[in-house]
Amino acid sequence: MDWLYIMSLFGDPAFWQAALVVLELSVLSWVVAAALGMLVALGRNSKFRSLRWILGVYVWFFRSLPLLVLLIFVYNIPQAVPAARAIVGDPFAAGFVALVLSEAAYMAEIHRGGLLAVAKGQGEAALALGVPWRGVQRHIVIPQAFRVSLPALANELVSIVKLTSLVSAISLTELLLTGQRLYTQNFLVLETLFVVAIFYVGLVSVLTFGTKLLERSLDVNKRKRASIEDPLAGLPKAPEGRIVKSIREPGPTVLSMRAVNKSYGSNCVLKDINLDVRRGEVIAVVGPSGSGKTTLIRTLNALETIDSGDIQLHGEPVGYQWSKGVQVAAADRSVAKQRRKLGMVFQQFHLFPHKTALENVTFALTYLRITTKQEAEERARELLKKVGLGAHAEKYPHQLSGGQQQRVAIARSLAVSPEAILFDEPTSALDPELVDEVLGVMADLAAEGLTMVIVTHEMRFARQVADRVVFMEAGSIIEEGPTEQIFGSPSHERTRQFLARVATTA
């Protein structure tokens, strides 16, 4: 080995220029392919079958085609289509196009895995805030999916760096071609390729370090976990006596359901549901597991479609419209505007993990431009203070207890000033000792006259807070009426059995 020759190559400007070309081509191709791959992944998860099929063919074809063949084909396209010379007329542009087409197919599958890893409830929580589908993907789903996919995407960046050596086949002056031109003149093959290898290893090492830093900066779970103060401090307990509401007489109907039916395949989960929700009213929906309670509440803001019947918000269909006598899905933005009037709190919290408590609450306000950023932050801090979390505004969800997370979720749903809030078993995912802190906040909201529909297994709370109780079983409303009537003297035998069993096991 001629070590003096090897050392001299590290001072050769041609090698450094070639390394810069490799770096530019690799990073540019990776960034564009990652973006294109995400679009393909979203399309492959689309509800449109034709789009899924077309993009599936794209992924299959370009993952099957050898890159070298694609490079030569792209570089020679101008011979058949002269106008393409402006796009792929030089080796760098042709290499870039070929790498993007090939790598986007691989990255699409990586992104698709990342998208599937994001809990469905994350998107639903953002939709329930009245954010359109595009905003949900851009601000909630894609950031989380990208973080999941980043290690595999970083591996693809390493692959791209090495694949740039193939671009020498179309005469791009990168590291390998630079080395080939040298050793064909001096025949020092091993020495020259040794230097080429060191340059590649150096580039890969630098880029790997960069992606590790990016991965670490995006992973909020690795940030220091803040201490969790007593989650019950400063909050009212669930009430011991009947709530005296500020609005005793319910107002006009806000939501109505008429002859609503919903099935999953052959399983009918809602059967001829009729229900009215009036302004200022608190309705508790109770019943055994599997009775259709959650499905009922999800249909109220179009998170679930209905098979037949009508659901109306102030007299307007929720989530659908009529076209020539046929019920068809309403436009995304139209449904989003309706959802802003119907807040929703989920069983599993579904806080956005990459956003602080404050950012969770301000998200809809700022994205929908309901207020200025400063006003949104002020309102968010007021709401967090209202639910006893004013000192926790800058914490991430993983730094909060379950009860604290659910209280942030309540504050988030209140941020856009909805006319009513839907609660889907808000305490069932909490430890028993944390249940009261959430029920206390809900009791305060009920006392303020907020319209609420609550799916719950907390019978004591339902009796103390609700104006009306709806008892469901096997997808049907068996009985409904004033709270004291349902708990004191239910008219249906099945209701009496359920309440007796719950009282025995409570």
Coordinates of C-alpha atoms in Angstrom, one line a residue:
M1 CA 0.0 0.0 0.0
D2 CA 1.3 3.4 -1.0
W3 CA 0.4 5.4 2.2
L4 CA 1.9 8.6 0.9
Y5 CA -0.4 8.4 -2.1
I6 CA -3.4 7.6 0.1
M7 CA -2.7 10.6 2.3
S8 CA -2.3 12.9 -0.7
L9 CA -5.8 11.9 -1.9
F10 CA -7.4 13.4 1.2
G11 CA -6.0 16.8 0.0
D12 CA -7.3 16.3 -3.5
P13 CA -10.1 18.9 -4.2
A14 CA -11.7 16.5 -6.7
F15 CA -12.5 14.0 -3.9
W16 CA -14.0 16.7 -1.7
Q17 CA -16.1 18.0 -4.6
A18 CA -17.3 14.5 -5.4
A19 CA -18.2 13.9 -1.7
L20 CA -20.2 17.2 -1.7
V21 CA -22.1 15.9 -4.8
V22 CA -22.9 12.6 -3.0
L23 CA -24.0 14.5 0.1
E24 CA -26.3 16.9 -1.9
L25 CA -27.7 14.1 -4.0
S26 CA -28.3 11.8 -1.0
V27 CA -30.0 14.4 1.3
L28 CA -32.1 16.0 -1.5
S29 CA -33.3 12.6 -2.7
W30 CA -34.0 11.4 0.8
V31 CA -36.0 14.5 1.8
V32 CA -38.1 14.5 -1.4
A33 CA -38.6 10.7 -1.4
A34 CA -39.7 10.9 2.2
A35 CA -42.3 13.5 1.4
L36 CA -43.5 11.7 -1.7
G37 CA -43.5 8.4 0.2
M38 CA -45.8 9.9 2.9
L39 CA -48.2 11.1 0.2
V40 CA -48.2 7.7 -1.3
A41 CA -48.8 6.1 2.1
L42 CA -51.7 8.4 2.9
G43 CA -53.2 7.6 -0.5
R44 CA -52.8 3.8 0.1
N45 CA -54.8 4.3 3.3
S46 CA -57.4 6.3 1.4
K47 CA -61.1 5.2 1.2
F48 CA -60.9 5.5 -2.6
R49 CA -60.3 2.1 -4.0
S50 CA -59.0 3.3 -7.4
L51 CA -56.4 5.5 -5.8
R52 CA -55.2 2.7 -3.5
W53 CA -54.9 0.4 -6.5
I54 CA -52.9 2.9 -8.6
L55 CA -50.5 3.7 -5.8
G56 CA -50.2 0.0 -5.0
V57 CA -49.1 -0.6 -8.6
Y58 CA -46.5 2.2 -8.3
V59 CA -45.0 0.7 -5.1
W60 CA -44.9 -2.8 -6.6
F61 CA -43.3 -1.6 -9.9
F62 CA -40.6 0.7 -8.6
R63 CA -39.6 -1.7 -5.8
S64 CA -39.2 -4.5 -8.4
L65 CA -37.2 -2.4 -10.9
P66 CA -33.4 -2.4 -10.4
L67 CA -32.1 1.1 -9.8
L68 CA -29.4 0.8 -12.4
V69 CA -32.0 0.0 -15.1
L70 CA -34.1 2.9 -13.9
L71 CA -31.1 5.3 -14.0
I72 CA -30.2 4.5 -17.5
F73 CA -33.9 4.7 -18.6
V74 CA -34.4 8.1 -17.0
Y75 CA -31.2 9.5 -18.4
N76 CA -32.1 8.4 -21.9
I77 CA -35.7 9.6 -21.9
P78 CA -34.8 12.8 -23.8
Q79 CA -33.9 10.7 -26.8
A80 CA -37.6 9.7 -27.1
V81 CA -39.1 12.9 -25.5
P82 CA -36.8 15.9 -26.2
A83 CA -38.8 18.1 -23.9
A84 CA -37.7 16.0 -21.0
R85 CA -34.1 17.2 -21.5
A86 CA -34.9 20.3 -19.4
I87 CA -35.7 18.0 -16.5
V88 CA -33.3 15.1 -16.7
G89 CA -30.8 16.4 -19.2
D90 CA -27.8 16.1 -16.9
P91 CA -26.5 13.2 -14.8
F92 CA -27.3 14.8 -11.4
A93 CA -31.0 15.6 -12.3
A94 CA -31.4 12.1 -13.8
G95 CA -29.9 10.5 -10.8
F96 CA -32.1 12.5 -8.5
V97 CA -35.3 11.6 -10.4
A98 CA -34.4 7.9 -10.5
L99 CA -33.5 7.8 -6.8
V100 CA -36.7 9.6 -5.7
L101 CA -38.9 7.3 -7.8
S102 CA -37.3 4.2 -6.5
E103 CA -36.9 5.2 -2.8
A104 CA -40.3 6.8 -2.5
A105 CA -41.8 3.3 -3.2
Y106 CA -39.8 1.9 -0.3
M107 CA -40.4 4.8 2.0
A108 CA -44.2 4.7 1.3
E109 CA -44.3 1.3 3.0
I110 CA -42.2 2.5 5.9
H111 CA -44.5 5.5 6.3
R112 CA -47.6 3.2 6.0
G113 CA -46.3 1.2 8.9
G114 CA -45.8 4.5 10.9
L115 CA -49.3 5.6 10.1
L116 CA -50.8 2.3 11.2
A117 CA -48.8 2.6 14.5
V118 CA -50.6 5.9 15.3
A119 CA -53.7 5.1 17.5
K120 CA -56.9 5.7 15.6
G121 CA -58.1 7.7 18.5
Q122 CA -55.5 10.4 17.8
G123 CA -57.1 11.3 14.5
E124 CA -60.6 11.0 16.0
A125 CA -59.7 13.4 18.9
A126 CA -58.6 16.0 16.4
L127 CA -61.6 15.5 14.2
A128 CA -63.9 15.9 17.2
L129 CA -62.4 19.3 17.7
G130 CA -63.7 20.4 14.3
V131 CA -60.3 20.1 12.5
P132 CA -60.7 19.0 8.9
W133 CA -59.0 15.8 7.7
R134 CA -56.1 17.6 6.1
G135 CA -55.2 19.4 9.3
V136 CA -55.6 16.2 11.3
Q137 CA -53.1 14.5 9.1
R138 CA -50.6 17.4 8.9
H139 CA -50.5 18.3 12.6
I140 CA -51.5 15.2 14.5
V141 CA -51.1 11.9 12.5
I142 CA -48.0 12.6 10.3
P143 CA -45.7 14.0 13.1
Q144 CA -46.4 10.9 15.2
A145 CA -46.0 8.5 12.2
F146 CA -42.8 10.2 11.1
R147 CA -41.3 9.8 14.6
V148 CA -42.2 6.1 14.5
S149 CA -40.8 5.7 11.0
L150 CA -37.6 7.7 11.5
P151 CA -35.2 4.9 12.4
A152 CA -36.2 3.0 9.2
L153 CA -36.0 6.2 7.2
A154 CA -32.6 6.9 8.5
N155 CA -31.5 3.4 7.3
E156 CA -32.9 4.4 3.8
L157 CA -30.7 7.5 3.9
V158 CA -27.6 5.2 4.4
S159 CA -28.8 3.1 1.5
I160 CA -29.2 6.1 -0.7
V161 CA -25.6 7.3 0.0
K162 CA -24.3 3.9 -1.1
L163 CA -26.6 3.8 -4.1
T164 CA -25.2 7.1 -5.4
S165 CA -22.2 5.0 -6.6
L166 CA -24.5 3.6 -9.3
V167 CA -25.1 7.1 -10.7
S168 CA -21.5 6.9 -12.0
A169 CA -23.0 4.7 -14.8
I170 CA -24.5 7.8 -16.3
S171 CA -21.3 9.8 -15.8
L172 CA -22.1 11.7 -12.7
T173 CA -18.8 12.8 -11.1
E174 CA -19.3 11.3 -7.7
L175 CA -16.8 9.5 -5.4
L176 CA -16.6 6.2 -7.3
L177 CA -16.2 7.7 -10.7
T178 CA -13.6 10.1 -9.3
G179 CA -11.7 7.1 -8.0
Q180 CA -12.0 5.2 -11.2
R181 CA -10.6 8.0 -13.2
L182 CA -7.6 8.1 -10.9
Y183 CA -6.7 4.4 -10.8
T184 CA -7.1 3.9 -14.6
Q185 CA -4.2 6.4 -14.8
N186 CA -1.9 5.2 -12.0
F187 CA -3.2 1.6 -11.5
L188 CA -3.2 2.1 -7.7
V189 CA -6.6 0.5 -7.5
L190 CA -6.6 -0.7 -3.8
E191 CA -5.2 2.6 -2.5
T192 CA -7.7 4.7 -4.4
L193 CA -10.7 2.5 -3.5
F194 CA -9.6 2.5 0.1
V195 CA -9.9 6.3 0.1
V196 CA -13.3 6.1 -1.6
A197 CA -14.5 3.7 1.1
I198 CA -13.3 6.1 3.9
F199 CA -15.2 9.0 2.3
Y200 CA -18.4 6.9 2.1
V201 CA -18.0 5.8 5.7
G202 CA -17.4 9.3 6.8
L203 CA -20.5 10.6 5.0
V204 CA -22.7 7.8 6.4
S205 CA -21.3 8.5 9.9
V206 CA -22.1 12.2 9.7
L207 CA -25.6 11.6 8.3
T208 CA -26.3 8.8 10.9
F209 CA -25.3 11.2 13.7
G210 CA -27.6 13.8 12.2
T211 CA -30.6 11.5 12.1
K212 CA -30.0 10.3 15.6
L213 CA -30.1 14.0 16.8
L214 CA -33.3 14.5 14.9
E215 CA -34.8 11.3 16.4
R216 CA -33.8 12.4 19.9
S217 CA -35.3 15.9 19.4
L218 CA -38.6 14.5 18.3
D219 CA -39.0 11.9 21.1
V220 CA -40.7 13.8 23.9
N221 CA -40.8 10.6 25.9
K222 CA -37.1 10.9 26.5
R223 CA -37.4 14.3 28.0
K224 CA -37.1 14.6 31.8
R225 CA -40.2 13.4 33.5
A226 CA -41.6 16.1 35.8
S227 CA -42.8 15.2 39.2
I228 CA -46.5 14.6 39.5
E229 CA -48.1 16.5 42.4
D230 CA -51.1 15.2 44.1
P231 CA -53.6 15.0 41.2
L232 CA -56.5 15.6 43.6
A233 CA -55.1 18.9 45.1
G234 CA -57.4 21.9 44.7
L235 CA -60.2 20.1 42.9
P236 CA -63.7 19.3 44.1
K237 CA -64.7 15.7 44.7
A238 CA -67.6 14.2 42.9
P239 CA -70.7 15.6 44.6
E240 CA -72.3 13.9 47.6
G241 CA -75.6 15.6 47.1
R242 CA -77.8 16.5 44.1
I243 CA -76.4 19.3 42.0
V244 CA -78.5 22.5 41.9
K245 CA -77.9 23.7 38.3
S246 CA -77.8 27.3 37.3
I247 CA -80.2 26.5 34.4
R248 CA -83.0 24.5 35.8
E249 CA -85.3 24.5 32.8
P250 CA -83.8 22.9 29.7
G251 CA -83.9 25.0 26.5
P252 CA -84.7 24.1 22.9
T253 CA -83.5 20.9 21.3
V254 CA -79.8 20.9 20.3
L255 CA -79.5 17.3 19.1
S256 CA -82.1 14.9 17.9
M257 CA -82.0 11.2 16.8
R258 CA -84.9 9.7 14.9
A259 CA -85.2 6.0 14.0
V260 CA -81.4 5.6 13.9
N261 CA -80.0 2.2 13.0
K262 CA -76.4 1.1 12.8
S263 CA -74.9 -2.3 12.0
Y264 CA -71.4 -3.8 11.7
G265 CA -71.9 -6.5 9.2
S266 CA -74.7 -8.7 10.6
N267 CA -74.4 -7.3 14.1
C268 CA -77.0 -4.6 14.7
V269 CA -75.6 -2.2 17.4
L270 CA -78.3 0.5 17.2
K271 CA -82.0 -0.3 16.7
D272 CA -84.5 2.5 16.0
I273 CA -82.9 5.0 18.4
N274 CA -85.0 8.1 19.2
L275 CA -83.5 10.7 21.5
D276 CA -83.6 14.5 22.1
V277 CA -80.9 16.5 23.8
R278 CA -82.0 19.9 25.0
R279 CA -79.8 22.9 25.8
G280 CA -78.6 22.9 29.4
E281 CA -79.6 19.3 29.9
V282 CA -77.3 16.6 31.3
I283 CA -78.2 13.1 30.0
A284 CA -76.5 10.0 31.4
V285 CA -76.5 6.9 29.1
V286 CA -76.2 3.7 31.1
G287 CA -76.5 0.0 30.4
P288 CA -74.4 -3.2 30.3
S289 CA -71.3 -3.5 28.2
G290 CA -72.0 -4.1 24.5
S291 CA -75.4 -2.3 24.7
G292 CA -74.5 0.3 22.0
K293 CA -73.8 3.2 24.3
T294 CA -70.4 4.2 22.8
T295 CA -71.7 3.7 19.2
L296 CA -74.7 6.0 20.0
I297 CA -72.5 8.8 21.3
R298 CA -70.1 8.5 18.4
T299 CA -72.8 8.8 15.8
L300 CA -73.9 12.1 17.4
N301 CA -70.8 13.8 16.0
A302 CA -70.4 11.6 12.9
L303 CA -67.4 9.6 14.1
E304 CA -69.5 6.7 13.1
T305 CA -71.9 6.8 10.1
I306 CA -75.5 5.6 10.4
D307 CA -77.3 3.1 8.1
S308 CA -80.7 4.8 8.3
G309 CA -82.6 7.4 10.3
D310 CA -81.7 11.0 11.1
I311 CA -79.4 12.8 13.4
Q312 CA -79.7 16.5 13.5
L313 CA -78.0 19.4 15.1
H314 CA -80.3 22.4 15.2
G315 CA -82.3 20.9 12.5
E316 CA -79.4 20.2 10.1
P317 CA -78.2 16.6 9.4
V318 CA -75.0 15.7 11.1
G319 CA -72.3 14.2 8.9
Y320 CA -74.5 13.6 5.9
Q321 CA -76.8 15.3 3.4
W322 CA -79.7 14.3 1.2
S323 CA -79.2 14.0 -2.6
K324 CA -82.1 12.9 -4.7
G325 CA -83.6 11.1 -1.7
V326 CA -80.4 9.3 -0.9
Q327 CA -78.2 9.9 2.2
V328 CA -74.6 10.7 1.2
A329 CA -71.6 11.8 3.3
A330 CA -71.3 15.6 3.7
A331 CA -68.2 17.5 2.8
D332 CA -65.3 17.2 5.2
R333 CA -65.3 20.9 6.0
S334 CA -69.0 21.0 6.6
V335 CA -68.8 18.1 9.1
A336 CA -65.8 19.8 10.8
K337 CA -67.9 23.0 11.4
Q338 CA -70.6 20.9 13.0
R339 CA -68.2 19.1 15.2
R340 CA -66.9 22.4 16.6
K341 CA -70.3 22.7 18.3
L342 CA -70.0 19.2 19.9
G343 CA -67.0 18.7 22.0
M344 CA -66.0 15.1 22.9
V345 CA -64.0 13.5 25.7
F346 CA -62.8 10.0 25.1
Q347 CA -62.3 7.0 27.4
Q348 CA -58.6 6.8 26.5
F349 CA -57.8 10.5 26.8
H350 CA -56.2 10.7 23.3
L351 CA -54.1 13.7 24.1
F352 CA -51.6 14.5 21.4
P353 CA -48.3 13.1 22.8
H354 CA -46.0 15.5 20.8
K355 CA -47.8 18.5 22.2
T356 CA -47.7 20.0 25.7
A357 CA -50.9 20.3 27.8
L358 CA -51.1 24.0 26.7
E359 CA -50.5 23.1 23.0
N360 CA -53.2 20.4 23.2
V361 CA -55.7 23.0 24.4
T362 CA -54.7 25.7 21.9
F363 CA -54.4 23.5 18.9
A364 CA -57.9 23.8 17.5
L365 CA -58.1 27.5 18.4
T366 CA -55.0 28.4 16.4
Y367 CA -55.4 26.0 13.5
L368 CA -59.0 27.0 13.0
R369 CA -58.0 30.7 13.5
I370 CA -60.8 31.2 16.0
T371 CA -58.6 33.6 18.0
T372 CA -55.1 35.0 17.8
K373 CA -52.2 32.9 19.1
Q374 CA -51.9 35.1 22.2
E375 CA -55.7 35.0 22.9
A376 CA -55.7 31.2 22.4
E377 CA -52.9 30.8 24.9
E378 CA -54.7 33.0 27.4
R379 CA -57.9 31.0 27.1
A380 CA -56.0 27.7 27.3
R381 CA -54.3 28.8 30.6
E382 CA -57.7 29.8 32.0
L383 CA -59.2 26.5 31.1
L384 CA -56.3 24.5 32.5
K385 CA -56.6 26.6 35.7
K386 CA -60.3 25.8 35.8
V387 CA -59.6 22.1 35.8
G388 CA -56.8 22.4 38.4
L389 CA -53.9 22.1 36.0
G390 CA -52.7 25.7 35.7
A391 CA -49.2 24.7 36.9
H392 CA -48.9 21.9 34.4
A393 CA -49.4 23.8 31.2
E394 CA -45.9 23.1 29.9
K395 CA -45.9 19.4 30.6
Y396 CA -46.3 16.7 28.0
P397 CA -49.0 14.0 28.4
H398 CA -46.5 11.3 29.5
Q399 CA -45.5 13.6 32.4
L400 CA -49.1 13.7 33.7
S401 CA -51.2 11.1 35.7
G402 CA -54.2 9.6 34.0
G403 CA -56.6 11.8 35.9
Q404 CA -54.6 14.9 34.9
Q405 CA -54.6 13.8 31.3
Q406 CA -58.3 13.4 31.3
R407 CA -58.8 16.9 32.7
V408 CA -56.5 18.3 30.0
A409 CA -58.8 16.5 27.5
I410 CA -61.8 18.2 29.1
A411 CA -60.1 21.6 28.8
R412 CA -59.3 20.9 25.2
S413 CA -62.9 20.1 24.4
L414 CA -64.0 23.3 26.1
A415 CA -61.5 25.5 24.2
V416 CA -63.7 26.0 21.1
S417 CA -66.8 26.8 23.2
P418 CA -69.0 23.9 22.1
E419 CA -72.7 24.0 22.6
A420 CA -72.6 20.5 24.1
I421 CA -70.0 18.0 25.2
L422 CA -70.1 14.2 24.6
F423 CA -68.4 12.1 27.2
D424 CA -67.5 8.4 26.3
E425 CA -67.0 6.7 29.7
P426 CA -64.4 9.3 30.8
T427 CA -63.4 7.6 34.0
S428 CA -63.3 3.9 32.9
A429 CA -59.6 4.0 32.1
L430 CA -58.6 5.6 35.4
D431 CA -57.5 4.1 38.7
P432 CA -60.4 4.2 41.2
E433 CA -58.5 6.8 43.3
L434 CA -58.3 9.2 40.3
V435 CA -62.0 8.9 39.3
D436 CA -63.3 11.6 41.6
E437 CA -61.0 14.3 40.3
V438 CA -62.5 13.9 36.8
L439 CA -66.1 13.6 38.1
G440 CA -65.6 16.7 40.2
V441 CA -64.7 18.7 37.1
M442 CA -67.7 17.3 35.2
A443 CA -70.0 18.1 38.1
D444 CA -68.8 21.8 38.0
L445 CA -69.6 21.9 34.3
A446 CA -73.0 20.5 34.9
A447 CA -73.6 23.1 37.6
E448 CA -72.7 25.8 35.0
G449 CA -75.5 24.6 32.8
L450 CA -73.3 23.0 30.0
T451 CA -75.2 20.6 27.8
M452 CA -73.7 17.1 28.3
V453 CA -74.3 13.6 27.1
I454 CA -72.4 11.2 29.3
V455 CA -71.9 7.5 28.7
T456 CA -70.9 6.2 32.1
H457 CA -70.8 3.2 34.5
E458 CA -70.7 5.6 37.5
M459 CA -74.3 5.2 38.8
R460 CA -73.8 7.4 41.8
F461 CA -72.5 10.2 39.7
A462 CA -75.2 9.8 37.1
R463 CA -77.9 10.0 39.8
Q464 CA -76.4 13.1 41.3
V465 CA -75.6 15.0 38.2
A466 CA -77.9 13.9 35.3
D467 CA -81.3 15.5 34.6
R468 CA -82.3 12.5 32.5
V469 CA -81.1 8.9 32.3
V470 CA -81.2 6.7 29.2
F471 CA -81.0 2.9 29.8
M472 CA -79.8 0.8 26.8
E473 CA -79.5 -2.9 26.1
A474 CA -78.8 -4.8 22.9
G475 CA -78.7 -1.6 20.9
S476 CA -82.1 -0.3 22.0
I477 CA -83.3 2.3 24.4
I478 CA -85.2 0.2 26.9
E479 CA -86.2 3.1 29.1
E480 CA -85.6 6.8 29.6
G481 CA -86.8 9.5 31.9
P482 CA -86.0 11.9 34.8
T483 CA -83.1 10.7 36.9
E484 CA -85.1 10.2 40.1
Q485 CA -87.8 8.3 38.3
I486 CA -85.3 5.9 36.7
F487 CA -83.3 5.3 39.8
G488 CA -86.3 5.4 42.2
S489 CA -89.0 3.6 40.4
P490 CA -88.0 2.3 36.9
S491 CA -91.0 1.0 34.9
H492 CA -89.1 -1.7 33.0
E493 CA -88.1 -4.9 34.6
R494 CA -84.8 -5.1 32.8
T495 CA -83.9 -1.6 34.1
R496 CA -84.7 -2.7 37.7
Q497 CA -82.5 -5.8 37.3
F498 CA -79.6 -3.8 36.0
L499 CA -79.8 -1.1 38.7
A500 CA -80.1 -3.8 41.4
R501 CA -77.1 -5.6 40.1
V502 CA -75.0 -2.5 39.8
A503 CA -76.0 -1.4 43.3
T504 CA -75.0 -4.9 44.6
T505 CA -71.5 -4.8 42.9
A506 CA -70.8 -1.2 43.5

